[in-house]
Tab-separated table of C-alpha atoms and ligand atoms in Angstrom:
chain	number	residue	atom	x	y	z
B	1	UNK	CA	0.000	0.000	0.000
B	2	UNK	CA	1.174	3.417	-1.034
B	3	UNK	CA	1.931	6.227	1.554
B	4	UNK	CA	-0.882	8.860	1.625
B	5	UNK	CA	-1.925	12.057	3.466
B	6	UNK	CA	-5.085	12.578	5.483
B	7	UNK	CA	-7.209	15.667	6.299
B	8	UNK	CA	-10.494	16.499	8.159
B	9	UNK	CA	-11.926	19.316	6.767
B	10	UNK	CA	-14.247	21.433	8.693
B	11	UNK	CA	-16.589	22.513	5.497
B	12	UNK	CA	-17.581	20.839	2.575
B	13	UNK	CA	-16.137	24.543	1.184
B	14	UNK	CA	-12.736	23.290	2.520
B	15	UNK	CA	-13.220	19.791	1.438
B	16	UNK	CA	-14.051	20.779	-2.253
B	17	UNK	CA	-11.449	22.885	-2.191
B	18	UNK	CA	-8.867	20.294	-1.148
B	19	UNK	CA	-10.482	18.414	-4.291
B	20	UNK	CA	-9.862	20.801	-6.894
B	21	UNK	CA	-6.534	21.788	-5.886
B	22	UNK	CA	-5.142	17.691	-5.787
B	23	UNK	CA	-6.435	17.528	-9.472
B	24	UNK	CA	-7.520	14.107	-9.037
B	25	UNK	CA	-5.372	12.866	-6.637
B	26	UNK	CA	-7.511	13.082	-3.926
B	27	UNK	CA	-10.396	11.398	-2.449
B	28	UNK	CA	-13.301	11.457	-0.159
B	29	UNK	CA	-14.192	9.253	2.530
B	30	UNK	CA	-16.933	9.118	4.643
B	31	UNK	CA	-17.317	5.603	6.500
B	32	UNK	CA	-14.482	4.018	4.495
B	33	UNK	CA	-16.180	0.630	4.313
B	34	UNK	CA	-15.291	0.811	0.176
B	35	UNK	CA	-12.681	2.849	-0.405
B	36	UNK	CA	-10.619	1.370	2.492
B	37	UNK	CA	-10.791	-1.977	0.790
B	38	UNK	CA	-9.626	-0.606	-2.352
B	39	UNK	CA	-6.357	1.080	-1.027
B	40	UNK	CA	-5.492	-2.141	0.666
B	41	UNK	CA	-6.185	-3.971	-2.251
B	42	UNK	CA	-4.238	-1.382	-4.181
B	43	UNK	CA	-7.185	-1.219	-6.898
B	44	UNK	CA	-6.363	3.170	-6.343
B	45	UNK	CA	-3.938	4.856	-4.480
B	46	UNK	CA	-4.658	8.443	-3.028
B	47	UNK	CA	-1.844	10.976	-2.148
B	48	UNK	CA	-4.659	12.550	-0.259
B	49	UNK	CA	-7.518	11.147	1.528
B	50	UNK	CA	-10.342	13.444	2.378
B	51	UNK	CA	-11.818	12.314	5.348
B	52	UNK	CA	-15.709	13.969	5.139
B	53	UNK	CA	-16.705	12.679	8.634
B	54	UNK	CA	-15.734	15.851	10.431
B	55	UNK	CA	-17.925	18.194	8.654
B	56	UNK	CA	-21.179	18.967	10.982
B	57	UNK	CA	-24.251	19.225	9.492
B	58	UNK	CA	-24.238	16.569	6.749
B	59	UNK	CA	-26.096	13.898	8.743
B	60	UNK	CA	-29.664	14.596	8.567
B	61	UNK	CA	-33.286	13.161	7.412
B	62	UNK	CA	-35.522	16.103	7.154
B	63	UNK	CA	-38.908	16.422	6.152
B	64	UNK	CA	-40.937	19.553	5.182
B	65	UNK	CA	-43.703	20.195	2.410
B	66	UNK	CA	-41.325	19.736	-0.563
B	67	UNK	CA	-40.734	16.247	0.645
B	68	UNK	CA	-37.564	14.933	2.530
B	69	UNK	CA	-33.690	15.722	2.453
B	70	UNK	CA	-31.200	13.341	3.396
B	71	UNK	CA	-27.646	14.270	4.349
B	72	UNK	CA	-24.503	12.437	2.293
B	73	UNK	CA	-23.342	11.292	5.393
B	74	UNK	CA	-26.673	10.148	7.229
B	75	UNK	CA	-25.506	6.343	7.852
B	76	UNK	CA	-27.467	3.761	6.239
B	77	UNK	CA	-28.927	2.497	9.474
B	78	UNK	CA	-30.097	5.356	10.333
B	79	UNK	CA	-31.855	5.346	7.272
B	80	UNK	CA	-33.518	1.983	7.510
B	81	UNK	CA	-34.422	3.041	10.924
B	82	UNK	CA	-35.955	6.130	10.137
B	83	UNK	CA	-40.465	6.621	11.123
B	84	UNK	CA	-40.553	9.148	7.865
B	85	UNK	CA	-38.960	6.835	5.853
B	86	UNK	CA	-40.285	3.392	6.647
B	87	UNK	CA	-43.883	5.007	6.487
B	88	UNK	CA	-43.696	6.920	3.411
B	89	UNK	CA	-40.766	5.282	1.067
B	90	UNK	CA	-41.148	1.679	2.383
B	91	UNK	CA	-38.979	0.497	-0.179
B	92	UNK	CA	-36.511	2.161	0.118
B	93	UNK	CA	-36.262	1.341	4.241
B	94	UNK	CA	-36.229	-2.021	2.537
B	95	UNK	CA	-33.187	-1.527	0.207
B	96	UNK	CA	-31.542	0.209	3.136
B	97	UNK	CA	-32.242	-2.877	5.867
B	98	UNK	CA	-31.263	-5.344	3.186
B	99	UNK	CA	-27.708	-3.849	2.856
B	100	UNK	CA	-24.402	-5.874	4.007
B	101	UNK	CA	-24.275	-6.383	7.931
B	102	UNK	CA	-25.575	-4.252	10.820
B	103	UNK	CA	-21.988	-3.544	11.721
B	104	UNK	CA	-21.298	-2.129	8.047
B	105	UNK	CA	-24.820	0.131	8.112
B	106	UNK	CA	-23.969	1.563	11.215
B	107	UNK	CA	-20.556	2.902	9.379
B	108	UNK	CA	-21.301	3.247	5.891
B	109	UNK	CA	-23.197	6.452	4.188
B	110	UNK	CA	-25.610	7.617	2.040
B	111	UNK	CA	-23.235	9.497	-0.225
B	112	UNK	CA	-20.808	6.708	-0.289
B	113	UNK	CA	-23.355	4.048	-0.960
B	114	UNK	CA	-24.405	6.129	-3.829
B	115	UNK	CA	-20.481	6.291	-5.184
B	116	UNK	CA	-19.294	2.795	-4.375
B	117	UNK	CA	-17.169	1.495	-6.858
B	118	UNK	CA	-17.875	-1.623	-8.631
B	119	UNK	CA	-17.012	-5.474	-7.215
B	120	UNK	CA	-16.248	-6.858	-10.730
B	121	UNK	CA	-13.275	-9.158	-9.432
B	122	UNK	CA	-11.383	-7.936	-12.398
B	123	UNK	CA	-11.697	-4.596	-11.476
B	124	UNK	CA	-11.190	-5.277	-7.640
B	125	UNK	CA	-7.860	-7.671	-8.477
B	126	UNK	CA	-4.849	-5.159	-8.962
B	127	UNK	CA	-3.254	-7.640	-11.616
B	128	UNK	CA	-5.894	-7.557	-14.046
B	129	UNK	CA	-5.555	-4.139	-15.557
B	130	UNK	CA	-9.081	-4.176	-17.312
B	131	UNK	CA	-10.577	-1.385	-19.066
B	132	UNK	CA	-12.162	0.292	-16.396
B	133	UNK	CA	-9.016	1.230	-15.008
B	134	UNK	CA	-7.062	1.975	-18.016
B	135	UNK	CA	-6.664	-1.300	-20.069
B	136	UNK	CA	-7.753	-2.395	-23.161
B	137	UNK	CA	-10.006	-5.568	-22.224
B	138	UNK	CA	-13.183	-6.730	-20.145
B	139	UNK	CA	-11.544	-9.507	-18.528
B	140	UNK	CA	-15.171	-10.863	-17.876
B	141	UNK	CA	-17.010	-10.595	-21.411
B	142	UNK	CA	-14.827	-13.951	-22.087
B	143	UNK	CA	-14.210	-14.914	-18.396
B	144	UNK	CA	-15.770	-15.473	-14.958
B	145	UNK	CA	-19.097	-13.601	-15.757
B	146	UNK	CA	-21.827	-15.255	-13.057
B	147	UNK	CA	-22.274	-11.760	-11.430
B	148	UNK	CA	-21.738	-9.222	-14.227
B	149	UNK	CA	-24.254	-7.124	-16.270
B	150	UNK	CA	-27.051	-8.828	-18.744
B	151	UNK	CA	-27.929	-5.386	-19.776
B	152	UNK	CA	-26.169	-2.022	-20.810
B	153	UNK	CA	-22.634	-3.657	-20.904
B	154	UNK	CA	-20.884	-3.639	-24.216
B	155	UNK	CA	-17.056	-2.750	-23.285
B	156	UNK	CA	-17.295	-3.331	-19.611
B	157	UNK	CA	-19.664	-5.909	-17.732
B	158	UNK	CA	-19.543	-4.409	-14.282
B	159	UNK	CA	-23.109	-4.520	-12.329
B	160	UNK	CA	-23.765	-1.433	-9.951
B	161	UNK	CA	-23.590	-2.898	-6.745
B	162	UNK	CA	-25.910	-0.519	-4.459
B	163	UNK	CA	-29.094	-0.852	-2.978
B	164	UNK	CA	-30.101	2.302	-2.425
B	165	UNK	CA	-29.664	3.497	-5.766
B	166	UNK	CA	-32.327	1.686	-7.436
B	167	UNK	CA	-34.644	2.435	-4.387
B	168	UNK	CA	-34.353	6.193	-5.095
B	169	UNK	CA	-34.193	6.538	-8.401
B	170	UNK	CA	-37.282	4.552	-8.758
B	171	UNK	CA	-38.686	7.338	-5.920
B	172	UNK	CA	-37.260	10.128	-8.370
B	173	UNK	CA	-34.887	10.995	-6.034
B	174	UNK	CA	-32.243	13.986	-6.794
B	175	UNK	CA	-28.889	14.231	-5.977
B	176	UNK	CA	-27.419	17.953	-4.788
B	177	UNK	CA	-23.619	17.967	-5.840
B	178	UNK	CA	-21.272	20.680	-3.917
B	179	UNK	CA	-18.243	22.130	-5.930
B	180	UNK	CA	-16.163	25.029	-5.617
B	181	UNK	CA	-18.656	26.641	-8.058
B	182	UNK	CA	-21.568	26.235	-6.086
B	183	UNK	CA	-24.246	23.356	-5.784
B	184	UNK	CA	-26.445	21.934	-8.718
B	185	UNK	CA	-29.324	19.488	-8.749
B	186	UNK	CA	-29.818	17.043	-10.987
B	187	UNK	CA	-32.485	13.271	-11.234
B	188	UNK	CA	-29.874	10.375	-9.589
B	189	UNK	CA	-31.077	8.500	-12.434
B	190	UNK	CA	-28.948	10.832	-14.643
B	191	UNK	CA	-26.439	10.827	-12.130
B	192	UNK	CA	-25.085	7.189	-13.345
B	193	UNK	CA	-23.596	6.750	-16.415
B	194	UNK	CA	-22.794	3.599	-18.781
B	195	UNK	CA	-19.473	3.046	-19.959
B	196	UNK	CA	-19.709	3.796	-23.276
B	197	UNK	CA	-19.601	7.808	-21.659
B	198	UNK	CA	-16.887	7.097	-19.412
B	199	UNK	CA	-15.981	3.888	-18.870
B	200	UNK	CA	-13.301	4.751	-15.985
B	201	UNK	CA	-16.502	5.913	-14.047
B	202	UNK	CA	-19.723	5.316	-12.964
B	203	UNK	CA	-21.356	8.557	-12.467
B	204	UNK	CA	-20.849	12.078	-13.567
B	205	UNK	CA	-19.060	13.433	-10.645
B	206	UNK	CA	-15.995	15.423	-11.596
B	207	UNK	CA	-12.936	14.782	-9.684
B	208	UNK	CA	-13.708	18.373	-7.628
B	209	UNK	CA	-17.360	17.751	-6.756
B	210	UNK	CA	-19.103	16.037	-3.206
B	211	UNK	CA	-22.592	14.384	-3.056
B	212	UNK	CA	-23.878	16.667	-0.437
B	213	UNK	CA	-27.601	15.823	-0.358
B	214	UNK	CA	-30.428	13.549	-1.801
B	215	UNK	CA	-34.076	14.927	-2.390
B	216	UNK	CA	-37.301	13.136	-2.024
B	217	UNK	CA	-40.378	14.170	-3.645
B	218	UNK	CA	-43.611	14.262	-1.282
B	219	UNK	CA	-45.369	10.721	-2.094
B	220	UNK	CA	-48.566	10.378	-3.983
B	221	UNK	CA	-51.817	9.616	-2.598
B	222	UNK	CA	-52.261	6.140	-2.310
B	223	UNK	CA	-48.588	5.833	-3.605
B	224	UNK	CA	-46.694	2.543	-2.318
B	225	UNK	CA	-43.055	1.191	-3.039
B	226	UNK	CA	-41.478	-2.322	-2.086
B	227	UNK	CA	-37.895	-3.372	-2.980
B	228	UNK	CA	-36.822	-7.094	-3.227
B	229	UNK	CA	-33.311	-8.347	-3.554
B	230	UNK	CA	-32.193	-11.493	-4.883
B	231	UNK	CA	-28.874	-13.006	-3.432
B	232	UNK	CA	-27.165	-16.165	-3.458
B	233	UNK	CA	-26.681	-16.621	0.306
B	234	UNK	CA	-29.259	-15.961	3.200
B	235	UNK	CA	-26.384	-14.063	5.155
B	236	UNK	CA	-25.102	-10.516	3.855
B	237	UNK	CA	-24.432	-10.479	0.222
B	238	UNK	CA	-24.716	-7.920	-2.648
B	239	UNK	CA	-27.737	-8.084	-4.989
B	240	UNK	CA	-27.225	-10.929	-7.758
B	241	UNK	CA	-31.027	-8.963	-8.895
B	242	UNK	CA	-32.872	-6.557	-7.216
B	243	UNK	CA	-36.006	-4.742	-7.954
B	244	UNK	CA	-37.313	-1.367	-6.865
B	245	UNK	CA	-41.034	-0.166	-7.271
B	246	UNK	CA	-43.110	2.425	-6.837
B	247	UNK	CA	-46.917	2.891	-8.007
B	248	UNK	CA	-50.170	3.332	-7.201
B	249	UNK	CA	-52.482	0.009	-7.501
B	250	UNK	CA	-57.002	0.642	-7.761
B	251	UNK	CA	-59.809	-1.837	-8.556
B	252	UNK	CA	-56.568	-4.689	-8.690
B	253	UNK	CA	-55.107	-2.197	-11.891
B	254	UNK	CA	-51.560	-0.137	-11.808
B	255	UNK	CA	-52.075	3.144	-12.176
B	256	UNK	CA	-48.704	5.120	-12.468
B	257	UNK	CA	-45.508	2.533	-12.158
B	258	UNK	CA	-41.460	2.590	-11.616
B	259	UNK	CA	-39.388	0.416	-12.203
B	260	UNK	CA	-36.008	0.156	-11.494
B	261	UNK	CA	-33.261	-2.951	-11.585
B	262	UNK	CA	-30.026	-3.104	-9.462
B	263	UNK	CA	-27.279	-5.938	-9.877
B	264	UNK	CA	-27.987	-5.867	-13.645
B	265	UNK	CA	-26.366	-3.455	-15.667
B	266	UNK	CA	-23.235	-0.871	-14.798
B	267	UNK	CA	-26.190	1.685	-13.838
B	268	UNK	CA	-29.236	1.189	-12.136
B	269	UNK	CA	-31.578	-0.194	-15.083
B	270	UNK	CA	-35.308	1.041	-15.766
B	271	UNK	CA	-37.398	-1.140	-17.129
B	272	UNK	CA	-39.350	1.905	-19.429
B	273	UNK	CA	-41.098	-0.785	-22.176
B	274	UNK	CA	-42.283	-2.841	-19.053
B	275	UNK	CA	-43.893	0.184	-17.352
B	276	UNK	CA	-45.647	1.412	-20.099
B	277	UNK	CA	-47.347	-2.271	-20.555
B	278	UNK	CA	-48.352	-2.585	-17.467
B	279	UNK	CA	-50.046	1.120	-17.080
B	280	UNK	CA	-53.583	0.336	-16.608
B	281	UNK	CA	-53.336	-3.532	-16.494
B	282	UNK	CA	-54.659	-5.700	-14.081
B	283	UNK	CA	-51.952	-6.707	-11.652
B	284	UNK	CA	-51.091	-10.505	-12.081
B	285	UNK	CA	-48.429	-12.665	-12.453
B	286	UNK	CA	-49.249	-13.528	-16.018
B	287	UNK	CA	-49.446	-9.495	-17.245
B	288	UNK	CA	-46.215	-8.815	-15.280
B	289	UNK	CA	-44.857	-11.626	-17.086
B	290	UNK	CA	-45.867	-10.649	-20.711
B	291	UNK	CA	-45.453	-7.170	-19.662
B	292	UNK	CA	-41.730	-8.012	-19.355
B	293	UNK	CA	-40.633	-9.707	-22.460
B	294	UNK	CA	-40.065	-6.471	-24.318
B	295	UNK	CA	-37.258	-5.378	-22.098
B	296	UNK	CA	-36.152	-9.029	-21.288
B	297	UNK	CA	-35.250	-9.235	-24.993
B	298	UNK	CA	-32.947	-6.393	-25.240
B	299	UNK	CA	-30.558	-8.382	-22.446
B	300	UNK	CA	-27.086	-9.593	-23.267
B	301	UNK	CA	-27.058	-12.344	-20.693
B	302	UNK	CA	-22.593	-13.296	-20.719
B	303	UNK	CA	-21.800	-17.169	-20.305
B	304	UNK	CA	-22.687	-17.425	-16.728
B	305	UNK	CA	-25.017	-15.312	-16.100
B	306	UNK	CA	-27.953	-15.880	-18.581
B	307	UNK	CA	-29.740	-17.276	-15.123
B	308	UNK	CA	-30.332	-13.454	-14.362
B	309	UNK	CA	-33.448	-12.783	-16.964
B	310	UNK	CA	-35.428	-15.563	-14.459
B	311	UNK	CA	-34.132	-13.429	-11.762
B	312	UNK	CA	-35.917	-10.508	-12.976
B	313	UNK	CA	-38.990	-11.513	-13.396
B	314	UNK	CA	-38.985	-12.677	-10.064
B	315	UNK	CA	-37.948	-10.237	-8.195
B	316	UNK	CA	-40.178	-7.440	-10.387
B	317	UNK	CA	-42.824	-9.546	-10.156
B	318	UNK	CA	-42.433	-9.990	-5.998
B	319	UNK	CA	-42.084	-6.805	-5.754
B	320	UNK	CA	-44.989	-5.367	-7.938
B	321	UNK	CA	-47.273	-8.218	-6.355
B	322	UNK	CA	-46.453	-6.479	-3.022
B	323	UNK	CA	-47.873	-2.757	-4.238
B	324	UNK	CA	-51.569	-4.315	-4.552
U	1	LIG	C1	-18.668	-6.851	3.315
U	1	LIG	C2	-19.372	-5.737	2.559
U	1	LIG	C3	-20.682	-5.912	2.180
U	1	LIG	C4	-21.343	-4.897	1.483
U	1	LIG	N1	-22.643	-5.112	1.119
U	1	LIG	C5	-23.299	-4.144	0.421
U	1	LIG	C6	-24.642	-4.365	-0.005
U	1	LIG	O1	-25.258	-5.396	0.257
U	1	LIG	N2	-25.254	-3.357	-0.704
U	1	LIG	C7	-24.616	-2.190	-1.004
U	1	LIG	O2	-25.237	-1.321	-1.630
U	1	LIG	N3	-23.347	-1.970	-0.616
U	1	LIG	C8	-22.675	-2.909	0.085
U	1	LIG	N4	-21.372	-2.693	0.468
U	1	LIG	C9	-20.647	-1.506	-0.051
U	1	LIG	C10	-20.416	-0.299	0.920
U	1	LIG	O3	-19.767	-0.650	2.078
U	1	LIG	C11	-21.677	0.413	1.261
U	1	LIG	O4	-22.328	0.702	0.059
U	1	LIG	C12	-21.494	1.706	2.075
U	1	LIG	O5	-22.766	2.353	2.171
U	1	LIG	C13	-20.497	2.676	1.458
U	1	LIG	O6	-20.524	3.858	2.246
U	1	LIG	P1	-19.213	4.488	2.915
U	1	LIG	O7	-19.639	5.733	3.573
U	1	LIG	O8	-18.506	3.489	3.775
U	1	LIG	O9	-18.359	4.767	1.606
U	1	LIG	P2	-16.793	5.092	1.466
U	1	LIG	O10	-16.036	3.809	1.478
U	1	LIG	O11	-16.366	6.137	2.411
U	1	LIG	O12	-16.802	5.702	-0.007
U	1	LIG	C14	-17.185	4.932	-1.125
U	1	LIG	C15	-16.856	5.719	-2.403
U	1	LIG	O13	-17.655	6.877	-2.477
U	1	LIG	C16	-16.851	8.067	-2.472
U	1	LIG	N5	-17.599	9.003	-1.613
U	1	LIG	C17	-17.971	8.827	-0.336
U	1	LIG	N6	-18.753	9.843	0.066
U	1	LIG	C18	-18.876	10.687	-0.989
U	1	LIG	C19	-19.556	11.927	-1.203
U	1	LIG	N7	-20.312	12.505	-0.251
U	1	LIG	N8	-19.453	12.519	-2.410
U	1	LIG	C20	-18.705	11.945	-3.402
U	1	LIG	N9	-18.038	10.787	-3.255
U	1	LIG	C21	-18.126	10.158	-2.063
U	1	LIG	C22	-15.481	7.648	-1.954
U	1	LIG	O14	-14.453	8.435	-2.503
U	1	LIG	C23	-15.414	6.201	-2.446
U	1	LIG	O15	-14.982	6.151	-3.790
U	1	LIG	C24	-20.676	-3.681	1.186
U	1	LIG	C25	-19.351	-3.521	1.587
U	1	LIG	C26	-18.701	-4.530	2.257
U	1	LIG	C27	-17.266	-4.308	2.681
């Protein structure tokens, strides 16, 4: 492991400013349950660590008439935990209970849940110098490829790992990013981008910008929202499929519907073709089914992983059955 500074910064002010002026060099932390394993692992090594945990005022679930903030570095139990939040965004209290251990949700962060970096094992193994961190190959389109993307893929197979990305953007969450310029808002679900943009990253964020809050509208009357994740072991695991919903069921028909896939694609993945069939269907197992084909046929499924498409219909259907 390389040598690196450390600083605490009192303001995000400071701490964006420490950004811009390392050029890249840098990077936040907040709990450090990622981006600690990736130093050790020697997958990216800082000359600076910016350690965002000293900063007051970024931990915070608030709710007024425009509907709720959360702070960057409110800690995922605390979001699970949260009365607002379990009542009125059920799923995502589910996405947020279902992640890793209770010792690793007590630590880790909104903020850096939402900026995790990939598990590919390519991309985590410091040998394999794959495309996403400057090579010319995805080790996995040809190789070990049980947990990689079925969708969205193309020159690098990586599935997005959170939960609480799919949860939120399926809530039309937005993200408020802090730079030395000021703060701008944008829809998380424009926040993530594929890697035929930028296939070094996963999001937009330049190298001198902080996620410093995420926005939730006010729910819908009669609006509900269930998330159900799909992993290979009963104890703490990452998503091998999840599903995130939101929508508003009448007389046994959906309304309005959102859907949004994690552990599928480098982003989270909407399923757009699937919730325009099912707008104004009856909710059953069959019409979720048929509903699905259109988007099931645009996957890529890799070697291993072709077991995924059952996976989704699953898990959307679960999770849609659970709105009614
Ligand atoms: C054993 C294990 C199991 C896990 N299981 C899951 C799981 O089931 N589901 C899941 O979603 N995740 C899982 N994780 C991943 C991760 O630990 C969590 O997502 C956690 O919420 C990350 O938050 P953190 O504050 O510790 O991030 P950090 O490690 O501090 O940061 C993660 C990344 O985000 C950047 N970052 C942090 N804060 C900000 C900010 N405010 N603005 C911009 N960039 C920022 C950092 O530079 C870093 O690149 C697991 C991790 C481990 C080790």
């Amino acid at each position: 492991m390389k040598n690196f500074r450390w600083t605490e910064p009192q303001t995000i002010e400071q701490a964006v400013a420490w950004l811009a002026k390392e050029e890249g060099k840098a990077y936040p932390m907040a709990g450090g349950t990622d981006i600690f394993a990736e130093i050790k692992e020697g997958v990216v090594e800082p000359e600076l660590i910016i350690d965002l945990k000293a900063i007051p005022g970024l931990s915070y679930i608030q709710k007024d008439k425009d509907g709720v903030r959360i702070g960057a570095l409110t800690t995922v139990a605390d979001l699970a935990a949260d009365t607002v939040i379990r009542q009125d965004y059920p799923g995502l209290s589910a996405a947020a209970s279902s992640l890793a251990t209770p010792q690793l949700r007590n630590i880790g962060t909104v903020g850096g849940n939402l900026c995790q970096r990939p598990r590919c094992w390519y991309y985590r193994d410091v040998q394999s110098v794959c495309r996403k961190k400057g090579g010319s190959r995805c080790f996995a389109s040809r190789g070990k490829n049980k947990y990689h993307a079925i969708f969205g893929g193309g020159i690098c197979h990586i599935a997005y790992p959170s939960d609480l990305a799919p949860a939120l953007i399926a809530l039309d969450a937005q993200i408020t990013i802090r730079s030395p310029r000021g703060e701008k808002r944008l829809a998380l679900a424009d926040f993530y981008a594929l890697p035929s943009k930028n296939v070094r990253r996963e999001n937009v964020l330049a190298a001198d910008e902080l996620v410093r809050e995420v926005h939730l509208p006010p729910v819908k009357e009669n609006e509900k929202s269930a998330y159900i994740k799909l992993k290979e072991r009963e104890t703490w695991d990452f998503a091998l499929v999840s599903a995130a919903v939101r929508g508003t069921v009448s007389g046994g028909r959906l309304n309005a519907v959102r859907i949004v896939l994690g552990g599928v694609a480098p982003i989270p993945w909407r399923l757009a073709d699937t919730e325009s069939s099912l707008r104004g269907k009856e909710l059953t197992n069959a019409s979720i089914k048929e509903a699905l084909q259109a988007d099931l046929l645009k996957a890529r499924p890799l070697q291993e992983n072709g077991y995924k498409t059952a996976l989704v219909e699953a898990a959307v259907s679960q999770a849609l059955m659970s709105l009614a």
